[in-house]
């Protein structure tokens, strides 16, 4: 089945710094989603981005489907950005099945 | 407010006991999903439902069962056949399959 790898696994930033998180996937996909899980476990959908670039405030994402990767950019990081960031892609053989990466754990220090 | 609710927040299961986790949504979404998350891991799909009275197994369906009798409700039963049920369980919904998924706050299940 399709493999999803995220890097780095852990990231520590000082407040105000910028960062780039990467998601590689092993097969062609028709959509990709980025999620943020806060320290209490709640997952929030950040982007639905099968290709191209989208921006939402300090966050933006780019997916290059032909090269099988996606990037999540966080600018001017804040302590509230802390948590785990997941990317997920659909399982090729099952319409309803999203395959999640293991996530990037981000800690933003004041 | 529109959203997804899960209850209870914490659940304790005794050996050999079946327990049911509740998931309700008022977003008028057709598709609903159940995921399991183990510490330090990503999410794995247990079951999903595209529409009322229809559901499909995900990657780790053994030891779990679901029903979808109403559009807004998708309860998950953890049966005694699930030998390692301790985990964080998350319910999600989307307008249709492969659309943006929205998650509930989760239920933490612990075995006594």
mmCIF file of N, CA and C in Angstrom, chain A:
data_model
loop_
_atom_site.group_PDB
_atom_site.id
_atom_site.type_symbol
_atom_site.label_atom_id
_atom_site.label_comp_id
_atom_site.label_asym_id
_atom_site.label_seq_id
_atom_site.Cartn_x
_atom_site.Cartn_y
_atom_site.Cartn_z
ATOM 1 N N UNK A 1 0.816 -1.207 0.000
ATOM 2 C CA UNK A 1 0.000 0.000 0.000
ATOM 3 C C UNK A 1 0.845 1.249 0.000
ATOM 4 N N UNK A 2 0.199 2.375 -0.105
ATOM 5 C CA UNK A 2 0.899 3.653 -0.178
ATOM 6 C C UNK A 2 1.574 3.953 1.168
ATOM 7 N N UNK A 3 2.752 4.512 1.098
ATOM 8 C CA UNK A 3 3.506 4.890 2.293
ATOM 9 C C UNK A 3 3.546 6.415 2.402
ATOM 10 N N UNK A 4 3.426 6.902 3.630
ATOM 11 C CA UNK A 4 3.474 8.344 3.883
ATOM 12 C C UNK A 4 4.545 8.600 4.933
ATOM 13 N N UNK A 5 5.509 9.435 4.591
ATOM 14 C CA UNK A 5 6.600 9.744 5.517
ATOM 15 C C UNK A 5 6.660 11.245 5.760
ATOM 16 N N UNK A 6 6.774 11.605 7.028
ATOM 17 C CA UNK A 6 6.847 13.011 7.389
ATOM 18 C C UNK A 6 8.193 13.310 8.044
ATOM 19 N N UNK A 7 8.681 14.513 7.768
ATOM 20 C CA UNK A 7 9.936 14.940 8.385
ATOM 21 C C UNK A 7 9.900 16.433 8.682
ATOM 22 N N UNK A 8 10.626 16.884 9.721
ATOM 23 C CA UNK A 8 11.295 16.021 10.699
ATOM 24 C C UNK A 8 10.280 15.430 11.672
ATOM 25 N N UNK A 9 10.639 14.423 12.446
ATOM 26 C CA UNK A 9 9.700 13.869 13.438
ATOM 27 C C UNK A 9 9.453 14.820 14.595
ATOM 28 N N UNK A 10 10.465 15.593 14.956
ATOM 29 C CA UNK A 10 10.343 16.553 16.045
ATOM 30 C C UNK A 10 10.998 17.865 15.628
ATOM 31 N N UNK A 11 10.413 18.966 16.119
ATOM 32 C CA UNK A 11 10.933 20.286 15.771
ATOM 33 C C UNK A 11 10.679 21.224 16.943
ATOM 34 N N UNK A 12 11.742 21.896 17.372
ATOM 35 C CA UNK A 12 11.623 22.876 18.454
ATOM 36 C C UNK A 12 11.988 24.239 17.893
ATOM 37 N N UNK A 13 11.116 25.207 18.082
ATOM 38 C CA UNK A 13 11.327 26.551 17.552
ATOM 39 C C UNK A 13 11.197 27.592 18.651
ATOM 40 N N UNK A 14 11.859 28.707 18.424
ATOM 41 C CA UNK A 14 11.630 29.870 19.257
ATOM 42 C C UNK A 14 10.473 30.645 18.646
ATOM 43 N N UNK A 15 9.639 31.219 19.482
ATOM 44 C CA UNK A 15 8.507 32.010 18.993
ATOM 45 C C UNK A 15 8.997 33.047 17.990
ATOM 46 N N UNK A 16 8.277 33.167 16.872
ATOM 47 C CA UNK A 16 8.646 34.110 15.827
ATOM 48 C C UNK A 16 9.408 33.493 14.679
ATOM 49 N N UNK A 17 9.922 32.295 14.871
ATOM 50 C CA UNK A 17 10.697 31.638 13.811
ATOM 51 C C UNK A 17 9.774 31.051 12.755
ATOM 52 N N UNK A 18 10.360 30.753 11.585
ATOM 53 C CA UNK A 18 9.629 30.104 10.486
ATOM 54 C C UNK A 18 10.045 28.643 10.402
ATOM 55 N N UNK A 19 9.182 27.814 9.812
ATOM 56 C CA UNK A 19 9.525 26.398 9.684
ATOM 57 C C UNK A 19 8.858 25.804 8.451
ATOM 58 N N UNK A 20 9.444 24.702 7.998
ATOM 59 C CA UNK A 20 8.892 23.952 6.871
ATOM 60 C C UNK A 20 8.786 22.483 7.253
ATOM 61 N N UNK A 21 7.604 21.921 7.104
ATOM 62 C CA UNK A 21 7.370 20.508 7.375
ATOM 63 C C UNK A 21 7.134 19.812 6.037
ATOM 64 N N UNK A 22 7.634 18.581 5.945
ATOM 65 C CA UNK A 22 7.573 17.880 4.667
ATOM 66 C C UNK A 22 6.788 16.587 4.791
ATOM 67 N N UNK A 23 6.083 16.252 3.708
ATOM 68 C CA UNK A 23 5.316 15.005 3.620
ATOM 69 C C UNK A 23 5.622 14.370 2.268
ATOM 70 N N UNK A 24 6.203 13.177 2.298
ATOM 71 C CA UNK A 24 6.465 12.418 1.079
ATOM 72 C C UNK A 24 5.505 11.248 0.993
ATOM 73 N N UNK A 25 5.032 10.937 -0.197
ATOM 74 C CA UNK A 25 4.143 9.796 -0.376
ATOM 75 C C UNK A 25 4.620 8.966 -1.562
ATOM 76 N N UNK A 26 4.354 7.662 -1.479
ATOM 77 C CA UNK A 26 5.016 6.710 -2.385
ATOM 78 C C UNK A 26 4.271 6.451 -3.695
ATOM 79 N N UNK A 27 3.055 6.965 -3.833
ATOM 80 C CA UNK A 27 2.296 6.703 -5.050
ATOM 81 C C UNK A 27 1.492 7.955 -5.405
ATOM 82 N N UNK A 28 0.989 8.003 -6.620
ATOM 83 C CA UNK A 28 0.213 9.166 -7.030
ATOM 84 C C UNK A 28 -1.096 9.216 -6.251
ATOM 85 N N UNK A 29 -1.512 10.438 -5.922
ATOM 86 C CA UNK A 29 -2.729 10.637 -5.138
ATOM 87 C C UNK A 29 -3.573 11.723 -5.780
ATOM 88 N N UNK A 30 -4.877 11.712 -5.474
ATOM 89 C CA UNK A 30 -5.746 12.752 -6.025
ATOM 90 C C UNK A 30 -6.160 13.769 -4.967
ATOM 91 N N UNK A 31 -5.702 13.575 -3.724
ATOM 92 C CA UNK A 31 -5.865 14.647 -2.756
ATOM 93 C C UNK A 31 -4.916 14.425 -1.594
ATOM 94 N N UNK A 32 -4.712 15.467 -0.830
ATOM 95 C CA UNK A 32 -3.847 15.405 0.348
ATOM 96 C C UNK A 32 -4.396 16.395 1.365
ATOM 97 N N UNK A 33 -4.404 15.970 2.624
ATOM 98 C CA UNK A 33 -4.916 16.843 3.683
ATOM 99 C C UNK A 33 -3.838 17.015 4.748
ATOM 100 N N UNK A 34 -3.735 18.229 5.274
ATOM 101 C CA UNK A 34 -2.885 18.545 6.422
ATOM 102 C C UNK A 34 -3.777 18.822 7.632
ATOM 103 N N UNK A 35 -3.358 18.263 8.781
ATOM 104 C CA UNK A 35 -4.099 18.437 10.026
ATOM 105 C C UNK A 35 -3.145 18.908 11.131
ATOM 106 N N UNK A 36 -3.710 19.628 12.106
ATOM 107 C CA UNK A 36 -2.981 19.980 13.318
ATOM 108 C C UNK A 36 -3.707 19.346 14.496
ATOM 109 N N UNK A 37 -2.967 18.607 15.327
ATOM 110 C CA UNK A 37 -3.534 18.036 16.546
ATOM 111 C C UNK A 37 -2.972 18.796 17.739
ATOM 112 N N UNK A 38 -3.850 19.454 18.502
ATOM 113 C CA UNK A 38 -3.370 20.229 19.645
ATOM 114 C C UNK A 38 -3.025 19.306 20.815
ATOM 115 N N UNK A 39 -2.403 19.847 21.847
ATOM 116 C CA UNK A 39 -1.978 18.992 22.967
ATOM 117 C C UNK A 39 -3.119 18.262 23.667
ATOM 118 N N UNK A 40 -4.367 18.649 23.455
ATOM 119 C CA UNK A 40 -5.501 17.979 24.071
ATOM 120 C C UNK A 40 -6.123 16.925 23.150
ATOM 121 N N UNK A 41 -5.536 16.757 21.968
ATOM 122 C CA UNK A 41 -5.974 15.694 21.073
ATOM 123 C C UNK A 41 -6.895 16.108 19.944
ATOM 124 N N UNK A 42 -7.391 17.332 19.951
ATOM 125 C CA UNK A 42 -8.316 17.768 18.902
ATOM 126 C C UNK A 42 -7.582 17.950 17.578
ATOM 127 N N UNK A 43 -8.125 17.351 16.515
ATOM 128 C CA UNK A 43 -7.560 17.521 15.179
ATOM 129 C C UNK A 43 -8.347 18.570 14.411
ATOM 130 N N UNK A 44 -7.612 19.475 13.795
ATOM 131 C CA UNK A 44 -8.204 20.518 12.965
ATOM 132 C C UNK A 44 -7.650 20.367 11.554
ATOM 133 N N UNK A 45 -8.548 20.389 10.585
ATOM 134 C CA UNK A 45 -8.102 20.338 9.199
ATOM 135 C C UNK A 45 -7.534 21.686 8.795
ATOM 136 N N UNK A 46 -6.288 21.673 8.295
ATOM 137 C CA UNK A 46 -5.635 22.915 7.882
ATOM 138 C C UNK A 46 -5.818 23.174 6.387
ATOM 139 N N UNK A 47 -5.540 22.156 5.598
ATOM 140 C CA UNK A 47 -5.594 22.309 4.149
ATOM 141 C C UNK A 47 -6.068 21.017 3.494
ATOM 142 N N UNK A 48 -6.847 21.204 2.444
ATOM 143 C CA UNK A 48 -7.172 20.139 1.496
ATOM 144 C C UNK A 48 -6.492 20.576 0.200
ATOM 145 N N UNK A 49 -5.392 19.904 -0.159
ATOM 146 C CA UNK A 49 -4.545 20.470 -1.204
ATOM 147 C C UNK A 49 -3.988 19.377 -2.111
ATOM 148 N N UNK A 50 -4.733 18.955 -3.119
ATOM 149 C CA UNK A 50 -4.250 17.910 -4.030
ATOM 150 C C UNK A 50 -3.078 18.354 -4.906
ATOM 151 N N UNK A 51 -3.002 19.658 -5.172
ATOM 152 C CA UNK A 51 -1.888 20.201 -5.948
ATOM 153 C C UNK A 51 -1.865 21.712 -5.768
ATOM 154 N N UNK A 52 -0.727 22.316 -6.138
ATOM 155 C CA UNK A 52 -0.643 23.761 -6.081
ATOM 156 C C UNK A 52 -0.368 24.282 -4.680
ATOM 157 N N UNK A 53 -0.659 25.551 -4.471
ATOM 158 C CA UNK A 53 -0.353 26.248 -3.223
ATOM 159 C C UNK A 53 -1.600 26.911 -2.679
ATOM 160 N N UNK A 54 -1.770 26.812 -1.348
ATOM 161 C CA UNK A 54 -2.853 27.503 -0.660
ATOM 162 C C UNK A 54 -2.269 28.218 0.546
ATOM 163 N N UNK A 55 -2.912 29.312 0.927
ATOM 164 C CA UNK A 55 -2.451 30.062 2.098
ATOM 165 C C UNK A 55 -3.633 30.370 2.991
ATOM 166 N N UNK A 56 -3.368 30.305 4.301
ATOM 167 C CA UNK A 56 -4.375 30.664 5.287
ATOM 168 C C UNK A 56 -3.654 31.354 6.444
ATOM 169 N N UNK A 57 -3.624 32.670 6.402
ATOM 170 C CA UNK A 57 -2.929 33.425 7.449
ATOM 171 C C UNK A 57 -1.440 33.161 7.427
ATOM 172 N N UNK A 58 -0.904 32.722 8.578
ATOM 173 C CA UNK A 58 0.539 32.462 8.671
ATOM 174 C C UNK A 58 0.920 31.093 8.116
ATOM 175 N N UNK A 59 -0.049 30.307 7.741
ATOM 176 C CA UNK A 59 0.216 28.965 7.230
ATOM 177 C C UNK A 59 -0.008 28.923 5.723
ATOM 178 N N UNK A 60 0.847 28.169 5.065
ATOM 179 C CA UNK A 60 0.621 27.895 3.642
ATOM 180 C C UNK A 60 1.089 26.478 3.351
ATOM 181 N N UNK A 61 0.571 25.916 2.272
ATOM 182 C CA UNK A 61 0.932 24.560 1.890
ATOM 183 C C UNK A 61 1.094 24.483 0.388
ATOM 184 N N UNK A 62 2.048 23.644 -0.013
ATOM 185 C CA UNK A 62 2.291 23.404 -1.428
ATOM 186 C C UNK A 62 2.367 21.910 -1.657
ATOM 187 N N UNK A 63 1.652 21.417 -2.650
ATOM 188 C CA UNK A 63 1.745 20.012 -3.042
ATOM 189 C C UNK A 63 2.229 19.922 -4.478
ATOM 190 N N UNK A 64 3.297 19.144 -4.665
ATOM 191 C CA UNK A 64 3.811 18.864 -6.006
ATOM 192 C C UNK A 64 3.495 17.400 -6.276
ATOM 193 N N UNK A 65 2.327 17.160 -6.855
ATOM 194 C CA UNK A 65 1.828 15.788 -6.996
ATOM 195 C C UNK A 65 2.744 14.943 -7.883
ATOM 196 N N UNK A 66 3.317 15.564 -8.930
ATOM 197 C CA UNK A 66 4.157 14.803 -9.866
ATOM 198 C C UNK A 66 5.433 14.306 -9.192
ATOM 199 N N UNK A 67 5.885 15.016 -8.148
ATOM 200 C CA UNK A 67 7.089 14.607 -7.428
ATOM 201 C C UNK A 67 6.766 13.972 -6.081
ATOM 202 N N UNK A 68 5.475 13.828 -5.779
ATOM 203 C CA UNK A 68 4.991 13.065 -4.619
ATOM 204 C C UNK A 68 5.469 13.646 -3.287
ATOM 205 N N UNK A 69 5.282 14.948 -3.121
ATOM 206 C CA UNK A 69 5.552 15.536 -1.817
ATOM 207 C C UNK A 69 4.676 16.763 -1.607
ATOM 208 N N UNK A 70 4.541 17.110 -0.322
ATOM 209 C CA UNK A 70 3.831 18.317 0.055
ATOM 210 C C UNK A 70 4.617 18.989 1.170
ATOM 211 N N UNK A 71 4.550 20.320 1.216
ATOM 212 C CA UNK A 71 5.245 21.107 2.231
ATOM 213 C C UNK A 71 4.234 21.984 2.960
ATOM 214 N N UNK A 72 4.403 22.070 4.282
ATOM 215 C CA UNK A 72 3.601 22.982 5.094
ATOM 216 C C UNK A 72 4.537 24.026 5.682
ATOM 217 N N UNK A 73 4.247 25.288 5.411
ATOM 218 C CA UNK A 73 5.063 26.392 5.912
ATOM 219 C C UNK A 73 4.337 27.084 7.069
ATOM 220 N N UNK A 74 5.074 27.297 8.137
ATOM 221 C CA UNK A 74 4.540 28.064 9.257
ATOM 222 C C UNK A 74 5.443 29.281 9.435
ATOM 223 N N UNK A 75 4.877 30.462 9.312
ATOM 224 C CA UNK A 75 5.687 31.678 9.474
ATOM 225 C C UNK A 75 5.348 32.346 10.800
ATOM 226 N N UNK A 76 6.328 33.048 11.341
ATOM 227 C CA UNK A 76 6.155 33.791 12.608
ATOM 228 C C UNK A 76 5.444 32.924 13.655
ATOM 229 N N UNK A 77 6.040 31.790 13.960
ATOM 230 C CA UNK A 77 5.376 30.793 14.806
ATOM 231 C C UNK A 77 4.995 31.367 16.172
ATOM 232 N N UNK A 78 3.894 30.835 16.711
ATOM 233 C CA UNK A 78 3.387 31.227 18.025
ATOM 234 C C UNK A 78 3.282 29.977 18.891
ATOM 235 N N UNK A 79 3.222 30.178 20.204
ATOM 236 C CA UNK A 79 3.154 29.017 21.104
ATOM 237 C C UNK A 79 1.911 28.174 20.827
ATOM 238 N N UNK A 80 0.866 28.804 20.341
ATOM 239 C CA UNK A 80 -0.362 28.067 20.038
ATOM 240 C C UNK A 80 -0.233 27.177 18.806
ATOM 241 N N UNK A 81 0.871 27.306 18.075
ATOM 242 C CA UNK A 81 1.123 26.422 16.939
ATOM 243 C C UNK A 81 1.654 25.063 17.397
ATOM 244 N N UNK A 82 2.010 24.952 18.651
ATOM 245 C CA UNK A 82 2.539 23.682 19.168
ATOM 246 C C UNK A 82 1.528 22.557 18.987
ATOM 247 N N UNK A 83 2.053 21.345 18.850
ATOM 248 C CA UNK A 83 1.200 20.174 18.642
ATOM 249 C C UNK A 83 1.822 19.271 17.594
ATOM 250 N N UNK A 84 1.003 18.396 17.041
ATOM 251 C CA UNK A 84 1.489 17.473 16.033
ATOM 252 C C UNK A 84 0.796 17.765 14.706
ATOM 253 N N UNK A 85 1.595 17.822 13.648
ATOM 254 C CA UNK A 85 1.074 18.085 12.312
ATOM 255 C C UNK A 85 1.104 16.787 11.508
ATOM 256 N N UNK A 86 -0.047 16.416 10.964
ATOM 257 C CA UNK A 86 -0.170 15.199 10.172
ATOM 258 C C UNK A 86 -0.531 15.545 8.739
ATOM 259 N N UNK A 87 0.010 14.772 7.807
ATOM 260 C CA UNK A 87 -0.512 14.787 6.458
ATOM 261 C C UNK A 87 -1.176 13.433 6.211
ATOM 262 N N UNK A 88 -2.139 13.406 5.293
ATOM 263 C CA UNK A 88 -2.873 12.181 5.007
ATOM 264 C C UNK A 88 -3.263 12.155 3.541
ATOM 265 N N UNK A 89 -3.174 10.960 2.951
ATOM 266 C CA UNK A 89 -3.539 10.780 1.555
ATOM 267 C C UNK A 89 -4.478 9.593 1.439
ATOM 268 N N UNK A 90 -5.290 9.520 0.394
ATOM 269 C CA UNK A 90 -6.226 8.405 0.267
ATOM 270 C C UNK A 90 -5.530 7.121 -0.123
ATOM 271 N N UNK A 91 -6.037 6.021 0.429
ATOM 272 C CA UNK A 91 -5.588 4.694 0.042
ATOM 273 C C UNK A 91 -6.113 4.408 -1.353
ATOM 274 N N UNK A 92 -5.241 4.002 -2.244
ATOM 275 C CA UNK A 92 -5.639 3.857 -3.645
ATOM 276 C C UNK A 92 -6.805 2.916 -3.865
ATOM 277 N N UNK A 93 -6.850 1.823 -3.085
ATOM 278 C CA UNK A 93 -7.878 0.816 -3.326
ATOM 279 C C UNK A 93 -9.163 1.024 -2.550
ATOM 280 N N UNK A 94 -9.230 2.047 -1.730
ATOM 281 C CA UNK A 94 -10.402 2.254 -0.876
ATOM 282 C C UNK A 94 -10.733 3.724 -0.826
ATOM 283 N N UNK A 95 -11.894 4.093 -1.309
ATOM 284 C CA UNK A 95 -12.234 5.508 -1.420
ATOM 285 C C UNK A 95 -12.252 6.220 -0.087
ATOM 286 N N UNK A 96 -12.669 5.508 0.958
ATOM 287 C CA UNK A 96 -12.866 6.178 2.241
ATOM 288 C C UNK A 96 -11.664 6.158 3.154
ATOM 289 N N UNK A 97 -10.596 5.511 2.740
ATOM 290 C CA UNK A 97 -9.486 5.259 3.640
ATOM 291 C C UNK A 97 -8.382 6.281 3.470
ATOM 292 N N UNK A 98 -8.160 7.124 4.476
ATOM 293 C CA UNK A 98 -7.017 8.028 4.496
ATOM 294 C C UNK A 98 -5.861 7.345 5.205
ATOM 295 N N UNK A 99 -4.682 7.444 4.614
ATOM 296 C CA UNK A 99 -3.463 6.941 5.239
ATOM 297 C C UNK A 99 -2.716 8.137 5.833
ATOM 298 N N UNK A 100 -2.487 8.077 7.148
ATOM 299 C CA UNK A 100 -1.821 9.171 7.846
ATOM 300 C C UNK A 100 -0.332 8.888 8.009
ATOM 301 N N UNK A 101 0.471 9.930 7.925
ATOM 302 C CA UNK A 101 1.857 9.830 8.342
ATOM 303 C C UNK A 101 1.945 9.801 9.853
ATOM 304 N N UNK A 102 3.154 9.636 10.377
ATOM 305 C CA UNK A 102 3.333 9.557 11.832
ATOM 306 C C UNK A 102 3.410 10.929 12.472
ATOM 307 N N UNK A 103 3.465 11.971 11.668
ATOM 308 C CA UNK A 103 3.380 13.316 12.199
ATOM 309 C C UNK A 103 4.710 13.974 12.492
ATOM 310 N N UNK A 104 4.668 15.296 12.580
ATOM 311 C CA UNK A 104 5.793 16.108 13.049
ATOM 312 C C UNK A 104 5.343 16.793 14.324
ATOM 313 N N UNK A 105 6.056 16.541 15.415
ATOM 314 C CA UNK A 105 5.720 17.164 16.692
ATOM 315 C C UNK A 105 6.449 18.496 16.802
ATOM 316 N N UNK A 106 5.686 19.584 16.858
ATOM 317 C CA UNK A 106 6.254 20.931 16.913
ATOM 318 C C UNK A 106 6.081 21.519 18.309
ATOM 319 N N UNK A 107 7.167 22.022 18.849
ATOM 320 C CA UNK A 107 7.119 22.732 20.128
ATOM 321 C C UNK A 107 7.645 24.138 19.897
ATOM 322 N N UNK A 108 6.810 25.142 20.177
ATOM 323 C CA UNK A 108 7.212 26.531 20.027
ATOM 324 C C UNK A 108 7.414 27.117 21.415
ATOM 325 N N UNK A 109 8.642 27.577 21.687
ATOM 326 C CA UNK A 109 9.004 28.098 23.009
ATOM 327 C C UNK A 109 8.848 29.615 23.034
ATOM 328 N N UNK A 110 8.340 30.156 24.158
ATOM 329 C CA UNK A 110 8.173 31.624 24.260
ATOM 330 C C UNK A 110 9.507 32.330 24.403
#
